[in-house]
Amino acid sequence: MRSHEQVQAALVSFVARWQTYAGTGRSEAETYLNELFECYGVSREGSYAVFEDAHSPTGIVDLHLPARLIFEMKAPEETTRLAQHRKDALDHWRNWTSVTTRHRPEFVVLCSFHHFEIWLPGQHPKAPLADFPLTELPDRYKSLWVIPGSSFIDQSTPDKAQRMTLNEGKCQQGPNPMGKGFVLTTEEARSLLNRTDAPYQHVVRPYLKGDDIASDPAQRPRRWIIDFGRRPLEEAMKYPAALEILRDRVKPIRDNDRRKDVRERWWQFGKDPGLRVHWHLVPRRYIALRLQDKRLLTTWCESWTCPSNQVVTIKLDDDYSMGILSSFAHSAWAWFQSSTVKDDLRYAPTSTFLTFPWPSPVTDDQRARVAEASRRVIARQQDICAEQQFGLTRLYDLVDEGAYADLRKLHEELDEAVAACYGWPTAIAQDKDEIGRRLFALNVEIARGKSYDPFAFTRRDAESVD
């Protein structure tokens, strides 16, 4: 999280870089907005803001963050004519009922690289909240608090859930290879793994995608991938057969990419959020959940497995943590804090996991009860999926229809065990609204100084092993 001073210092450099830019709106808009988000300590991609993904009768939205904001970019030469473009930008917002995403964004930002207009049309339709030139941005940096996850949102907005410092470093979206050439068939992977000229298991990994979690009976990867991580080329050359595949499939495409770093690092994934930390620090397994689905689906993954960018990973490997994250309490929080696409939940690590107030303190008996309930739920899931040869989506569609009452009962027992950790009555264990209210109140209490050390048990467990 960046301080106010750090944000302002980053914006000074940002202004210096862009104040003389005179190109087109389309050619550098993505770079401009990526850098702008970074000034506020936010990854544009990590916040799930995407380019040109929503369409309305008035055209394509330049940047859209579901349920939060629209950015409409114009060329610098249009700075003196922004008033003429307001209608188009605001029409995107007015026509949002015909866009494929469910919730209308709160804010509309009209930007010509050199000038900003920030609108909250639902409450202030006649005038922008802010209207200022780029050069004033370092002094007016709070005007762009509309960017999600910005440090000063957490510090100054009491109706927003606060980030829990101790939650940091444990949750991340998987990397995006940015190229189909990295993906292998099972036959290709086996051929590489059977070679004796190099230990190819270091760079050939099972590749877990979101549909594996949802549809595979064992929630296992059905693909493989070549993953050199952050190895420099000279290290990658130690695995010649794998590197040759990428030289043939990936490099010709990367050679034409306008981004210098992508061209120069053709053997590495294009967008890697640093997930390697998870594999180094979790030797056994990690928790994975599907990024987007109509329900929150979780599974265990071996540390060898490479998750895709359709998967969110949590760097915890104990049954108690799996129980908390599989519970109705966590699911309810996710629906309150994350955005939606159509009717699906899109899990946001920043706004959901970082703000989720885990129960703390928790007794050993409470933790053991949740862990046992979690193991029983997963064991029954696996038995049914293996017997019927379908995945979690089909399984829980049937549960919702009334099938597998024993599994539903196991979930109720898990939810009640989690409620007990929070000190809640059993009656609210599956009450979405009441859970949301209580979790938000707990989040505020922790932000104001309430004792919070939810992962102390991981340190004790590590010390007992040592």
Short mmCIF file of C-alpha atoms in Angstrom, two decimals:
data_model
loop_
_atom_site.label_atom_id
_atom_site.label_comp_id
_atom_site.label_asym_id
_atom_site.label_seq_id
_atom_site.Cartn_x
_atom_site.Cartn_y
_atom_site.Cartn_z
CA MET A 1 0.00 0.00 0.00
CA ARG A 2 1.47 3.35 -1.01
CA SER A 3 1.52 6.40 1.21
CA HIS A 4 0.10 9.72 0.05
CA GLU A 5 3.63 11.01 -0.51
CA GLN A 6 4.58 7.98 -2.62
CA VAL A 7 1.48 8.40 -4.79
CA GLN A 8 2.25 12.07 -5.37
CA ALA A 9 5.90 11.36 -6.21
CA ALA A 10 4.87 8.70 -8.73
CA LEU A 11 2.37 11.10 -10.31
CA VAL A 12 5.04 13.78 -10.73
CA SER A 13 7.02 11.33 -12.87
CA PHE A 14 3.86 10.28 -14.69
CA VAL A 15 3.05 13.88 -15.60
CA ALA A 16 6.61 14.49 -16.81
CA ARG A 17 6.37 11.46 -19.09
CA TRP A 18 2.97 12.23 -20.62
CA GLN A 19 2.52 16.00 -20.67
CA THR A 20 4.16 16.32 -24.09
CA TYR A 21 2.57 13.24 -25.62
CA ALA A 22 0.84 14.08 -28.91
CA GLY A 23 -0.06 10.70 -30.38
CA THR A 24 -3.44 9.10 -30.92
CA GLY A 25 -5.82 8.04 -28.20
CA ARG A 26 -5.87 4.38 -29.18
CA SER A 27 -2.17 3.66 -29.70
CA GLU A 28 -0.97 4.35 -26.16
CA ALA A 29 -4.14 4.39 -24.08
CA GLU A 30 -3.43 0.98 -22.53
CA THR A 31 0.10 1.96 -21.52
CA TYR A 32 -1.12 5.30 -20.14
CA LEU A 33 -3.78 3.72 -17.95
CA ASN A 34 -1.53 0.88 -16.78
CA GLU A 35 1.01 3.44 -15.60
CA LEU A 36 -1.67 5.61 -14.03
CA PHE A 37 -3.01 2.71 -11.98
CA GLU A 38 0.53 1.83 -10.92
CA CYS A 39 1.06 5.35 -9.57
CA TYR A 40 -1.66 4.56 -7.02
CA GLY A 41 -0.07 1.26 -6.10
CA VAL A 42 -2.64 -0.74 -8.05
CA SER A 43 -2.13 -3.29 -10.82
CA ARG A 44 -4.63 -2.43 -13.55
CA GLU A 45 -4.89 -6.10 -14.51
CA GLY A 46 -4.98 -7.22 -10.88
CA SER A 47 -7.97 -4.99 -10.25
CA TYR A 48 -9.74 -6.66 -13.22
CA ALA A 49 -10.04 -3.46 -15.21
CA VAL A 50 -9.99 -4.54 -18.86
CA PHE A 51 -9.86 -2.82 -22.23
CA GLU A 52 -12.61 -2.84 -24.82
CA ASP A 53 -14.56 -5.69 -23.19
CA ALA A 54 -18.01 -4.11 -23.03
CA HIS A 55 -20.26 -3.01 -25.87
CA SER A 56 -23.35 -0.84 -25.86
CA PRO A 57 -25.47 0.78 -28.60
CA THR A 58 -23.15 3.78 -28.28
CA GLY A 59 -19.96 1.82 -28.98
CA ILE A 60 -17.10 0.06 -27.24
CA VAL A 61 -16.00 1.08 -23.75
CA ASP A 62 -12.26 1.87 -23.72
CA LEU A 63 -11.67 0.58 -20.18
CA HIS A 64 -14.18 -1.04 -17.89
CA LEU A 65 -13.87 -2.11 -14.29
CA PRO A 66 -17.04 -4.08 -13.50
CA ALA A 67 -19.43 -2.23 -11.18
CA ARG A 68 -16.85 0.52 -10.59
CA LEU A 69 -15.85 2.75 -13.48
CA ILE A 70 -15.58 3.48 -17.20
CA PHE A 71 -12.56 5.23 -18.73
CA GLU A 72 -13.22 6.93 -22.07
CA MET A 73 -9.93 7.96 -23.68
CA LYS A 74 -9.51 10.68 -26.34
CA ALA A 75 -6.42 11.87 -28.18
CA PRO A 76 -4.47 14.85 -26.76
CA GLU A 77 -5.60 16.98 -29.70
CA GLU A 78 -9.17 16.61 -28.39
CA THR A 79 -8.38 18.31 -25.07
CA THR A 80 -10.07 21.57 -26.05
CA ARG A 81 -13.08 19.66 -27.37
CA LEU A 82 -13.79 17.33 -24.45
CA ALA A 83 -17.19 18.93 -23.95
CA GLN A 84 -18.19 17.55 -27.33
CA HIS A 85 -17.31 14.02 -26.21
CA ARG A 86 -19.13 14.08 -22.86
CA LYS A 87 -22.41 12.86 -24.32
CA ASP A 88 -20.79 9.76 -25.81
CA ALA A 89 -19.00 8.92 -22.57
CA LEU A 90 -22.10 9.42 -20.45
CA ASP A 91 -24.27 7.56 -22.96
CA HIS A 92 -22.18 4.46 -22.29
CA TRP A 93 -23.28 4.76 -18.67
CA ARG A 94 -26.92 5.53 -19.50
CA ASN A 95 -27.17 2.55 -21.86
CA TRP A 96 -25.53 0.11 -19.46
CA THR A 97 -28.61 -2.09 -19.26
CA SER A 98 -27.74 -3.41 -22.69
CA VAL A 99 -24.11 -4.16 -21.81
CA THR A 100 -23.26 -7.75 -20.99
CA THR A 101 -22.07 -6.98 -17.46
CA ARG A 102 -24.66 -6.83 -14.72
CA HIS A 103 -24.01 -3.77 -12.59
CA ARG A 104 -23.82 -0.22 -13.94
CA PRO A 105 -20.48 1.39 -13.02
CA GLU A 106 -20.50 4.23 -10.51
CA PHE A 107 -18.00 6.53 -12.23
CA VAL A 108 -17.20 7.78 -15.71
CA VAL A 109 -13.76 9.25 -16.39
CA LEU A 110 -13.25 11.21 -19.61
CA CYS A 111 -9.55 11.68 -20.32
CA SER A 112 -7.56 13.18 -23.20
CA PHE A 113 -4.13 12.24 -21.77
CA HIS A 114 -3.72 15.94 -20.86
CA HIS A 115 -7.04 16.58 -19.09
CA PHE A 116 -9.46 14.75 -16.78
CA GLU A 117 -13.19 14.94 -16.18
CA ILE A 118 -14.51 12.67 -13.44
CA TRP A 119 -18.26 12.05 -13.29
CA LEU A 120 -20.59 10.39 -10.83
CA PRO A 121 -23.63 10.53 -13.14
CA GLY A 122 -26.01 8.64 -10.90
CA GLN A 123 -25.79 11.33 -8.21
CA HIS A 124 -24.40 14.38 -10.02
CA PRO A 125 -25.59 14.22 -13.65
CA LYS A 126 -25.17 17.92 -14.46
CA ALA A 127 -21.51 18.54 -13.67
CA PRO A 128 -18.32 16.54 -13.16
CA LEU A 129 -16.98 15.90 -9.68
CA ALA A 130 -13.58 17.10 -10.89
CA ASP A 131 -12.27 18.84 -14.01
CA PHE A 132 -8.53 19.59 -14.20
CA PRO A 133 -5.44 19.37 -16.43
CA LEU A 134 -2.86 16.60 -16.19
CA THR A 135 -0.29 18.99 -14.70
CA GLU A 136 -2.48 19.42 -11.59
CA LEU A 137 -2.82 15.69 -10.97
CA PRO A 138 -0.07 15.41 -8.30
CA ASP A 139 -1.83 18.08 -6.24
CA ARG A 140 -5.32 16.73 -6.98
CA TYR A 141 -4.45 13.06 -6.69
CA LYS A 142 -7.42 12.35 -4.40
CA SER A 143 -9.75 13.15 -7.29
CA LEU A 144 -8.84 9.75 -8.74
CA TRP A 145 -9.82 7.81 -5.62
CA VAL A 146 -12.22 6.11 -8.02
CA ILE A 147 -9.34 3.76 -8.90
CA PRO A 148 -10.02 0.68 -6.73
CA GLY A 149 -7.51 -0.37 -4.14
CA SER A 150 -5.84 3.04 -3.95
CA SER A 151 -4.17 3.54 -0.57
CA PHE A 152 -6.20 6.57 0.41
CA ILE A 153 -9.49 4.82 -0.22
CA ASP A 154 -8.68 2.53 2.68
CA GLN A 155 -7.47 5.42 4.83
CA SER A 156 -10.25 7.91 4.34
CA THR A 157 -13.47 6.15 3.33
CA PRO A 158 -15.22 4.56 6.33
CA ASP A 159 -17.88 2.83 4.24
CA LYS A 160 -15.27 0.77 2.41
CA ALA A 161 -13.84 -2.47 3.77
CA GLN A 162 -10.24 -2.05 4.86
CA ARG A 163 -7.30 -4.21 3.88
CA MET A 164 -5.95 -6.56 6.52
CA THR A 165 -2.16 -6.25 6.57
CA LEU A 166 -1.67 -9.82 7.77
CA ASN A 167 -3.71 -11.12 4.82
CA GLU A 168 -1.17 -9.78 2.33
CA GLY A 169 1.13 -12.04 0.36
CA LYS A 170 -1.16 -15.04 0.53
CA CYS A 171 -3.53 -14.64 -2.43
CA GLN A 172 -2.81 -14.07 -6.10
CA GLN A 173 -4.28 -14.57 -9.54
CA GLY A 174 -2.36 -17.04 -11.69
CA PRO A 175 -0.01 -15.88 -14.46
CA ASN A 176 -1.01 -15.27 -18.06
CA PRO A 177 1.43 -16.90 -20.51
CA MET A 178 0.26 -14.59 -23.32
CA GLY A 179 0.66 -17.25 -25.96
CA LYS A 180 -0.93 -20.61 -26.76
CA GLY A 181 2.48 -21.94 -27.73
CA PHE A 182 3.41 -22.53 -24.09
CA VAL A 183 0.64 -25.12 -23.65
CA LEU A 184 1.44 -28.80 -24.29
CA THR A 185 -0.63 -31.87 -24.94
CA THR A 186 -0.20 -34.74 -22.51
CA GLU A 187 1.81 -36.64 -25.14
CA GLU A 188 4.18 -33.72 -25.66
CA ALA A 189 4.63 -33.26 -21.92
CA ARG A 190 5.34 -36.95 -21.35
CA SER A 191 7.85 -36.94 -24.17
CA LEU A 192 9.76 -34.09 -22.54
CA LEU A 193 9.53 -35.56 -19.05
CA ASN A 194 10.89 -38.88 -20.28
CA ARG A 195 14.01 -37.28 -21.73
CA THR A 196 17.31 -37.80 -19.89
CA ASP A 197 19.31 -34.81 -21.19
CA ALA A 198 17.84 -32.45 -18.56
CA PRO A 199 15.45 -32.52 -15.54
CA TYR A 200 12.46 -31.27 -17.54
CA GLN A 201 10.12 -31.60 -14.55
CA HIS A 202 11.60 -28.25 -13.45
CA VAL A 203 9.98 -26.45 -16.39
CA VAL A 204 7.17 -28.74 -17.60
CA ARG A 205 4.21 -28.48 -15.23
CA PRO A 206 0.57 -29.53 -15.07
CA TYR A 207 -1.51 -26.49 -16.08
CA LEU A 208 -4.71 -25.83 -14.13
CA LYS A 209 -7.45 -23.78 -15.76
CA GLY A 210 -10.76 -22.65 -14.35
CA ASP A 211 -12.76 -25.24 -16.25
CA ASP A 212 -10.64 -28.01 -14.68
CA ILE A 213 -11.83 -26.94 -11.23
CA ALA A 214 -15.42 -26.80 -12.44
CA SER A 215 -15.62 -29.81 -14.76
CA ASP A 216 -12.90 -32.38 -14.12
CA PRO A 217 -14.10 -35.15 -11.76
CA ALA A 218 -10.87 -34.89 -9.77
CA GLN A 219 -10.41 -31.13 -10.21
CA ARG A 220 -7.06 -31.96 -11.79
CA PRO A 221 -5.21 -30.22 -14.64
CA ARG A 222 -5.99 -31.61 -18.08
CA ARG A 223 -3.19 -29.71 -19.82
CA TRP A 224 0.53 -29.12 -19.42
CA ILE A 225 2.66 -26.04 -19.91
CA ILE A 226 6.27 -25.02 -20.39
CA ASP A 227 7.09 -22.59 -17.62
CA PHE A 228 10.58 -21.15 -17.35
CA GLY A 229 9.48 -18.82 -14.59
CA ARG A 230 11.95 -15.96 -14.33
CA ARG A 231 14.93 -17.92 -15.56
CA PRO A 232 17.23 -15.92 -17.86
CA LEU A 233 17.79 -17.31 -21.34
CA GLU A 234 21.11 -18.92 -20.44
CA GLU A 235 19.33 -20.92 -17.72
CA ALA A 236 16.48 -21.81 -20.05
CA MET A 237 19.04 -23.18 -22.51
CA LYS A 238 19.74 -25.99 -20.05
CA TYR A 239 16.37 -27.45 -21.13
CA PRO A 240 16.96 -27.44 -24.91
CA ALA A 241 13.97 -29.51 -26.07
CA ALA A 242 11.48 -27.35 -24.17
CA LEU A 243 13.16 -24.12 -25.29
CA GLU A 244 13.09 -25.26 -28.91
CA ILE A 245 9.31 -25.69 -28.73
CA LEU A 246 8.94 -22.08 -27.58
CA ARG A 247 11.43 -20.88 -30.16
CA ASP A 248 9.24 -22.44 -32.82
CA ARG A 249 5.76 -21.59 -31.44
CA VAL A 250 6.13 -18.44 -29.35
CA LYS A 251 9.11 -16.41 -30.55
CA PRO A 252 7.81 -15.69 -34.09
CA ILE A 253 4.66 -14.16 -32.58
CA ARG A 254 6.50 -12.31 -29.83
CA ASP A 255 8.93 -10.83 -32.38
CA ASN A 256 6.05 -8.73 -33.73
CA ASP A 257 4.78 -7.54 -30.35
CA ARG A 258 5.01 -3.78 -29.85
CA ARG A 259 6.02 -4.21 -26.19
CA LYS A 260 9.77 -4.37 -25.84
CA ASP A 261 9.82 -6.47 -22.67
CA VAL A 262 7.50 -9.06 -24.22
CA ARG A 263 9.65 -9.28 -27.35
CA GLU A 264 12.89 -9.58 -25.41
CA ARG A 265 11.61 -12.18 -22.92
CA TRP A 266 9.95 -14.43 -25.48
CA TRP A 267 10.62 -17.64 -23.49
CA GLN A 268 8.88 -16.29 -20.34
CA PHE A 269 5.23 -15.73 -19.55
CA GLY A 270 4.03 -12.30 -20.62
CA LYS A 271 2.15 -11.48 -17.41
CA ASP A 272 3.43 -13.10 -14.25
CA PRO A 273 2.30 -11.65 -10.89
CA GLY A 274 5.08 -13.37 -8.94
CA LEU A 275 3.31 -16.61 -8.14
CA ARG A 276 6.66 -18.38 -7.89
CA VAL A 277 6.67 -17.28 -4.26
CA HIS A 278 3.75 -19.61 -3.63
CA TRP A 279 5.59 -22.62 -5.01
CA HIS A 280 8.72 -21.92 -2.99
CA LEU A 281 6.96 -21.34 0.32
CA VAL A 282 4.28 -24.03 0.11
CA PRO A 283 6.08 -27.34 -0.43
CA ARG A 284 2.99 -29.59 -0.34
CA ARG A 285 0.00 -27.90 -1.87
CA TYR A 286 -1.94 -24.67 -2.16
CA ILE A 287 -5.63 -23.73 -2.34
CA ALA A 288 -7.06 -22.79 -5.72
CA LEU A 289 -10.42 -21.32 -6.60
CA ARG A 290 -12.01 -20.52 -9.92
CA LEU A 291 -11.72 -16.83 -10.77
CA GLN A 292 -15.23 -16.55 -12.22
CA ASP A 293 -18.22 -18.77 -11.61
CA LYS A 294 -21.79 -18.70 -10.32
CA ARG A 295 -20.51 -20.15 -7.02
CA LEU A 296 -17.21 -20.20 -5.18
CA LEU A 297 -15.39 -23.43 -6.11
CA THR A 298 -12.22 -24.40 -4.22
CA THR A 299 -9.79 -27.28 -4.56
CA TRP A 300 -6.33 -28.42 -3.50
CA CYS A 301 -3.41 -28.19 -5.93
CA GLU A 302 0.00 -29.77 -5.73
CA SER A 303 2.78 -27.19 -5.56
CA TRP A 304 4.09 -28.44 -8.92
CA THR A 305 0.91 -27.28 -10.65
CA CYS A 306 0.98 -24.02 -12.62
CA PRO A 307 -2.32 -22.14 -12.32
CA SER A 308 -3.69 -20.11 -15.21
CA ASN A 309 -4.95 -16.55 -14.97
CA GLN A 310 -8.46 -18.06 -14.63
CA VAL A 311 -7.46 -19.35 -11.21
CA VAL A 312 -6.91 -17.57 -7.88
CA THR A 313 -4.39 -19.23 -5.57
CA ILE A 314 -4.07 -18.98 -1.80
CA LYS A 315 -0.74 -19.73 -0.15
CA LEU A 316 -2.14 -21.83 2.68
CA ASP A 317 -1.90 -25.62 2.92
CA ASP A 318 -3.88 -26.64 6.03
CA ASP A 319 -7.40 -28.06 6.29
CA TYR A 320 -8.60 -25.33 8.64
CA SER A 321 -7.81 -22.61 6.07
CA MET A 322 -9.51 -24.64 3.35
CA GLY A 323 -12.54 -24.91 5.60
CA ILE A 324 -12.74 -21.16 6.17
CA LEU A 325 -12.34 -20.41 2.45
CA SER A 326 -14.91 -23.07 1.48
CA SER A 327 -17.46 -21.82 4.00
CA PHE A 328 -20.63 -19.87 3.41
CA ALA A 329 -19.09 -16.97 5.39
CA HIS A 330 -16.27 -16.51 2.90
CA SER A 331 -18.61 -16.99 -0.05
CA ALA A 332 -20.98 -14.34 1.33
CA TRP A 333 -18.09 -11.90 1.74
CA ALA A 334 -16.92 -12.61 -1.80
CA TRP A 335 -20.35 -11.72 -3.20
CA PHE A 336 -20.39 -8.49 -1.19
CA GLN A 337 -16.86 -7.43 -2.13
CA SER A 338 -16.22 -8.75 -5.64
CA SER A 339 -17.62 -7.62 -8.97
CA THR A 340 -19.95 -9.70 -11.11
CA VAL A 341 -19.95 -10.57 -14.80
CA LYS A 342 -23.42 -11.43 -16.01
CA ASP A 343 -24.66 -13.48 -13.03
CA ASP A 344 -21.24 -14.88 -12.14
CA LEU A 345 -19.03 -13.92 -9.24
CA ARG A 346 -15.60 -12.62 -10.27
CA TYR A 347 -13.35 -13.11 -7.27
CA ALA A 348 -11.08 -10.13 -6.64
CA PRO A 349 -8.02 -10.91 -4.45
CA THR A 350 -7.52 -7.24 -3.61
CA SER A 351 -11.04 -6.33 -2.55
CA THR A 352 -12.09 -9.76 -1.27
CA PHE A 353 -9.20 -11.73 0.22
CA LEU A 354 -7.20 -8.77 1.48
CA THR A 355 -10.26 -7.36 3.26
CA PHE A 356 -11.65 -10.67 4.56
CA PRO A 357 -11.56 -10.66 8.37
CA TRP A 358 -10.62 -14.17 9.42
CA PRO A 359 -11.77 -15.32 12.86
CA SER A 360 -9.18 -14.33 15.46
CA PRO A 361 -8.39 -15.58 18.02
CA VAL A 362 -9.40 -19.20 17.43
CA THR A 363 -8.90 -22.02 19.92
CA ASP A 364 -7.20 -25.26 18.92
CA ASP A 365 -10.49 -27.12 19.39
CA GLN A 366 -12.35 -24.70 17.10
CA ARG A 367 -9.66 -24.99 14.47
CA ALA A 368 -9.70 -28.79 14.67
CA ARG A 369 -13.48 -28.83 14.25
CA VAL A 370 -13.32 -26.71 11.08
CA ALA A 371 -10.44 -28.78 9.70
CA GLU A 372 -12.31 -32.05 10.25
CA ALA A 373 -15.50 -30.67 8.70
CA SER A 374 -13.49 -29.46 5.70
CA ARG A 375 -11.88 -32.86 5.18
CA ARG A 376 -15.27 -34.56 5.31
CA VAL A 377 -16.78 -32.18 2.75
CA ILE A 378 -13.90 -32.68 0.32
CA ALA A 379 -13.86 -36.45 0.78
CA ARG A 380 -17.59 -36.68 0.00
CA GLN A 381 -17.19 -34.35 -3.00
CA GLN A 382 -14.43 -36.56 -4.38
CA ASP A 383 -16.39 -39.76 -3.84
CA ILE A 384 -19.45 -38.48 -5.70
CA CYS A 385 -17.49 -36.91 -8.56
CA ALA A 386 -15.38 -40.03 -9.02
CA GLU A 387 -18.43 -42.31 -8.97
CA GLN A 388 -20.53 -40.19 -11.32
CA GLN A 389 -17.65 -38.83 -13.42
CA PHE A 390 -18.72 -35.22 -13.35
CA GLY A 391 -17.23 -32.04 -11.89
CA LEU A 392 -18.08 -29.64 -9.09
CA THR A 393 -20.41 -27.49 -11.17
CA ARG A 394 -22.64 -30.43 -12.05
CA LEU A 395 -22.42 -31.74 -8.49
CA TYR A 396 -23.62 -28.54 -6.87
CA ASP A 397 -26.29 -27.97 -9.50
CA LEU A 398 -27.72 -31.28 -8.33
CA VAL A 399 -27.26 -30.39 -4.66
CA ASP A 400 -29.25 -27.19 -5.28
CA GLU A 401 -32.00 -29.33 -6.83
CA GLY A 402 -32.16 -31.51 -3.70
CA ALA A 403 -29.74 -34.37 -4.43
CA TYR A 404 -26.96 -35.55 -2.13
CA ALA A 405 -28.55 -34.34 1.09
CA ASP A 406 -25.66 -35.84 3.06
CA LEU A 407 -23.21 -33.47 1.32
CA ARG A 408 -25.47 -30.51 2.05
CA LYS A 409 -25.50 -31.58 5.70
CA LEU A 410 -21.70 -31.71 5.75
CA HIS A 411 -21.60 -28.16 4.40
CA GLU A 412 -23.99 -27.04 7.12
CA GLU A 413 -21.73 -28.60 9.74
CA LEU A 414 -18.73 -26.78 8.25
CA ASP A 415 -20.60 -23.46 8.22
CA GLU A 416 -21.64 -23.92 11.83
CA ALA A 417 -18.05 -24.73 12.83
CA VAL A 418 -16.86 -21.55 11.12
CA ALA A 419 -19.61 -19.51 12.78
CA ALA A 420 -18.43 -20.83 16.14
CA CYS A 421 -14.92 -19.56 15.40
CA TYR A 422 -16.39 -16.08 15.00
CA GLY A 423 -18.54 -16.45 18.12
CA TRP A 424 -21.74 -16.27 16.09
CA PRO A 425 -24.95 -18.15 16.82
CA THR A 426 -25.57 -21.25 14.73
CA ALA A 427 -28.76 -19.70 13.37
CA ILE A 428 -26.88 -17.24 11.16
CA ALA A 429 -24.34 -19.71 9.74
CA GLN A 430 -25.98 -19.42 6.31
CA ASP A 431 -27.60 -15.99 6.59
CA LYS A 432 -25.89 -14.03 3.81
CA ASP A 433 -27.03 -10.54 4.83
CA GLU A 434 -26.33 -10.96 8.54
CA ILE A 435 -22.92 -12.51 7.85
CA GLY A 436 -22.05 -9.65 5.53
CA ARG A 437 -23.03 -7.10 8.18
CA ARG A 438 -21.05 -8.83 10.92
CA LEU A 439 -17.95 -9.32 8.77
CA PHE A 440 -17.97 -5.68 7.75
CA ALA A 441 -18.28 -4.60 11.38
CA LEU A 442 -15.39 -6.90 12.29
CA ASN A 443 -13.33 -5.49 9.42
CA VAL A 444 -13.86 -1.97 10.79
CA GLU A 445 -12.94 -3.05 14.33
CA ILE A 446 -9.70 -4.61 13.13
CA ALA A 447 -8.87 -1.51 11.10
CA ARG A 448 -9.33 0.53 14.28
CA GLY A 449 -6.90 -1.58 16.26
CA LYS A 450 -8.69 -4.76 17.40
CA SER A 451 -6.22 -7.59 17.96
CA TYR A 452 -5.89 -9.65 14.77
CA ASP A 453 -3.44 -12.50 14.23
CA PRO A 454 -5.39 -15.15 12.28
CA PHE A 455 -2.38 -17.09 10.99
CA ALA A 456 -0.51 -17.47 14.28
CA PHE A 457 -1.19 -21.20 14.11
CA THR A 458 0.90 -21.50 10.93
CA ARG A 459 3.91 -20.20 12.83
CA ARG A 460 3.28 -22.61 15.72
CA ASP A 461 2.86 -25.51 13.32
CA ALA A 462 6.13 -24.60 11.58
CA GLU A 463 7.95 -24.36 14.91
CA SER A 464 6.63 -27.77 16.01
CA VAL A 465 7.97 -29.33 12.78
CA ASP A 466 11.37 -27.73 13.30
#
